[in-house]
Tab-separated table of C-alpha atoms in Angstrom:
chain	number	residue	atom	x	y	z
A	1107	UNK	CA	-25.642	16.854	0.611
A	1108	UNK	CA	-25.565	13.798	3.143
A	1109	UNK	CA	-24.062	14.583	6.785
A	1110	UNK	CA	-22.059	12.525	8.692
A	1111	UNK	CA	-20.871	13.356	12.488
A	1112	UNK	CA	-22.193	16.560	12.177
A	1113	UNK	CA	-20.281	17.724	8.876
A	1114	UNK	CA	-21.408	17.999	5.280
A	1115	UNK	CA	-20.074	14.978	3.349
A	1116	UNK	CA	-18.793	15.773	-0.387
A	1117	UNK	CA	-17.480	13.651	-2.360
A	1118	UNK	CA	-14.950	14.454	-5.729
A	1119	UNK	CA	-15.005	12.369	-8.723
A	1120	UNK	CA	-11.705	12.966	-10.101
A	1121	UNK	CA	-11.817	10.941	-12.757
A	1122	UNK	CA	-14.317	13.892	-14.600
A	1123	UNK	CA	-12.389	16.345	-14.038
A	1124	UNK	CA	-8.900	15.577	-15.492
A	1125	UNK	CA	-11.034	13.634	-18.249
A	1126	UNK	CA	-11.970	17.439	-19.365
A	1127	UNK	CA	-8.725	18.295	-18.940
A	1128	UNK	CA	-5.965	18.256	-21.132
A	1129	UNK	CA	-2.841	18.112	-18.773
A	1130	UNK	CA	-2.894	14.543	-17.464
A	1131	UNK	CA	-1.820	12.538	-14.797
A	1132	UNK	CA	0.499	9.588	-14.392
A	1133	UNK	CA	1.370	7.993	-10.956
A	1134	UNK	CA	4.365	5.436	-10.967
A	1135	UNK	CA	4.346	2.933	-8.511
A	1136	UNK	CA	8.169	2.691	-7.834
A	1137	UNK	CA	8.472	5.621	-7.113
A	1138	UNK	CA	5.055	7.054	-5.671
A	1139	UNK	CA	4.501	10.617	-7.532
A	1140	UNK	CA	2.469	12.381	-9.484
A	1141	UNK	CA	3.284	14.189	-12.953
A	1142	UNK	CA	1.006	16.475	-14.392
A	1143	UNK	CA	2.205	17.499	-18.019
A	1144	UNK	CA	0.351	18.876	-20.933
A	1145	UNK	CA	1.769	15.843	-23.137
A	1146	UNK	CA	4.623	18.675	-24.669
A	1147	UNK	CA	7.398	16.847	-23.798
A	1148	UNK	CA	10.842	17.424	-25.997
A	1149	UNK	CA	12.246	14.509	-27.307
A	1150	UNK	CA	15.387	13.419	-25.590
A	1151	UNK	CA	18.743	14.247	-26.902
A	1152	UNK	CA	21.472	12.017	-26.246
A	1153	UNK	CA	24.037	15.270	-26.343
A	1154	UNK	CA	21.245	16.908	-23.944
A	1155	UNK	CA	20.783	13.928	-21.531
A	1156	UNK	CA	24.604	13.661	-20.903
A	1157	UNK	CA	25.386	17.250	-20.130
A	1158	UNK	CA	22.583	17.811	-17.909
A	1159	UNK	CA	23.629	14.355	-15.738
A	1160	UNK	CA	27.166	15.880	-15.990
A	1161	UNK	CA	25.559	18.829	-13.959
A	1162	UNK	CA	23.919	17.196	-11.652
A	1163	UNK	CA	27.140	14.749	-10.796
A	1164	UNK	CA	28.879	17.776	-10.622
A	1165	UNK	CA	26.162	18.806	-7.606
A	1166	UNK	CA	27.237	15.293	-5.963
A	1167	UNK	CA	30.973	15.978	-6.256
A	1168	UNK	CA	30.956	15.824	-2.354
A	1169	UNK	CA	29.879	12.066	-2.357
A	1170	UNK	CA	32.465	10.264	-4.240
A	1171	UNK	CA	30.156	7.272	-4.675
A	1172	UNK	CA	27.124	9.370	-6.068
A	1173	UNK	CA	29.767	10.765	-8.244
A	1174	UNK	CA	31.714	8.064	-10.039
A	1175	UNK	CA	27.773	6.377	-10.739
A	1176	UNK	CA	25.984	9.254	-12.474
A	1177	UNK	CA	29.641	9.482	-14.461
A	1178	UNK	CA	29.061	6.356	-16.246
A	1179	UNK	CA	27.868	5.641	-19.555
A	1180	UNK	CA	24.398	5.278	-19.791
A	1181	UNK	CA	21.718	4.160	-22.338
A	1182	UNK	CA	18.458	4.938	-23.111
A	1183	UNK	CA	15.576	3.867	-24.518
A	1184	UNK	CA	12.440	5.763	-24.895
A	1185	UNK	CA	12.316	7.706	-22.042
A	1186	UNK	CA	14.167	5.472	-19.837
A	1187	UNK	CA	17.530	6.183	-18.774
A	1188	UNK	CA	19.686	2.929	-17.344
A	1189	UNK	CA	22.991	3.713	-15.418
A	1190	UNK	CA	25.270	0.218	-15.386
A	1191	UNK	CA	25.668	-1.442	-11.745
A	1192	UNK	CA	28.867	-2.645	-10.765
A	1193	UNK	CA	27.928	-3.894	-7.487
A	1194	UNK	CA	24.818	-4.352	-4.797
A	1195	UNK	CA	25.937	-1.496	-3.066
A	1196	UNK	CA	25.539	0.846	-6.310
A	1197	UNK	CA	21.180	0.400	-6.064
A	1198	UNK	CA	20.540	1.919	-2.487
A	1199	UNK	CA	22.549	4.253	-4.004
A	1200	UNK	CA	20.783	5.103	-6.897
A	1201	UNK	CA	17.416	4.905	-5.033
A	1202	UNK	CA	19.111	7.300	-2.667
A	1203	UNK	CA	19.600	10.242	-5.413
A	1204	UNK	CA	16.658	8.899	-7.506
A	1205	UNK	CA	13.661	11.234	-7.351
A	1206	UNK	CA	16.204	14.365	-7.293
A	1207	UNK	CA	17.737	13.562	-10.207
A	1208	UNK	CA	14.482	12.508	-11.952
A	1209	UNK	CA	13.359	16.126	-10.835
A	1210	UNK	CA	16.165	17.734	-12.630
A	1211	UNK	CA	16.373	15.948	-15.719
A	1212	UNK	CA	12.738	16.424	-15.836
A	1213	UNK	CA	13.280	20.211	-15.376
A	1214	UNK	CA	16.270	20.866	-17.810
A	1215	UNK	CA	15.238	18.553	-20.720
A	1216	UNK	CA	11.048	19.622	-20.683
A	1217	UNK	CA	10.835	15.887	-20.763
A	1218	UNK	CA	8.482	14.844	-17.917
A	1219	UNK	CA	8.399	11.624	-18.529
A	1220	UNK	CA	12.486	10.863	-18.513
A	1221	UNK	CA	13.301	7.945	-15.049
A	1222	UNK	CA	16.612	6.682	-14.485
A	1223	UNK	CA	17.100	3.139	-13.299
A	1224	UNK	CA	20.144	1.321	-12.757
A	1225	UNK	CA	20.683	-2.774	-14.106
């Protein structure tokens, strides 16, 4: 192996190695992180979905704001989840409590690929 200022260099080619690998990885831009699944996900139940946001609102209970949003009636389309916006103040919001609650629905619904956005 090459050295450079004294160490060894080494160099990983990724790529290869989750090629021979059946969990994969997916990197969204918006939100900057990295999923590894093994491509099981459960289908997403609309029943499901709504009970498990109920939960996590009911986590938020102590920010009124955070509240009344992940209360609203949502829809969803693969596995994209869109909460209505009233107002401008409503995205920081969202963006705010965004990654958690991707997290947790991700969690309780085996669905790895489930995001929320707000329109």
């Amino acid at each position: 192996m090459p050295k450079e200022n004294g160490r060894i260099k080494s160099t990983v080619n990724l790529q290869t190695i989750f090629k021979n690998n059946p969990r994969r990885t997916i990197k969204t831009k918006e939100e900057n992180e990295v999923i590894i699944h093994s491509g099981s996900d459960r289908p997403i139940v609309t029943q499901e979905l709504k009970l498990a946001l109920e939960e996590f609102a009911e986590s938020r209970k102590n920010q009124a704001a955070e509240y009344q949003l992940l209360r609203r009636d949502f829809t969803v389309q693969g596995s994209l989840v869109t909460i209505p916006l009233t107002n401008s103040i409503e995205e920081p919001l969202l963006q705010h409590i965004r990654l958690q609650l991707n997290a947790y629905l991700r969690d309780k619904l085996n669905n790895h690929l489930i995001s929320v956005v707000g329109y």
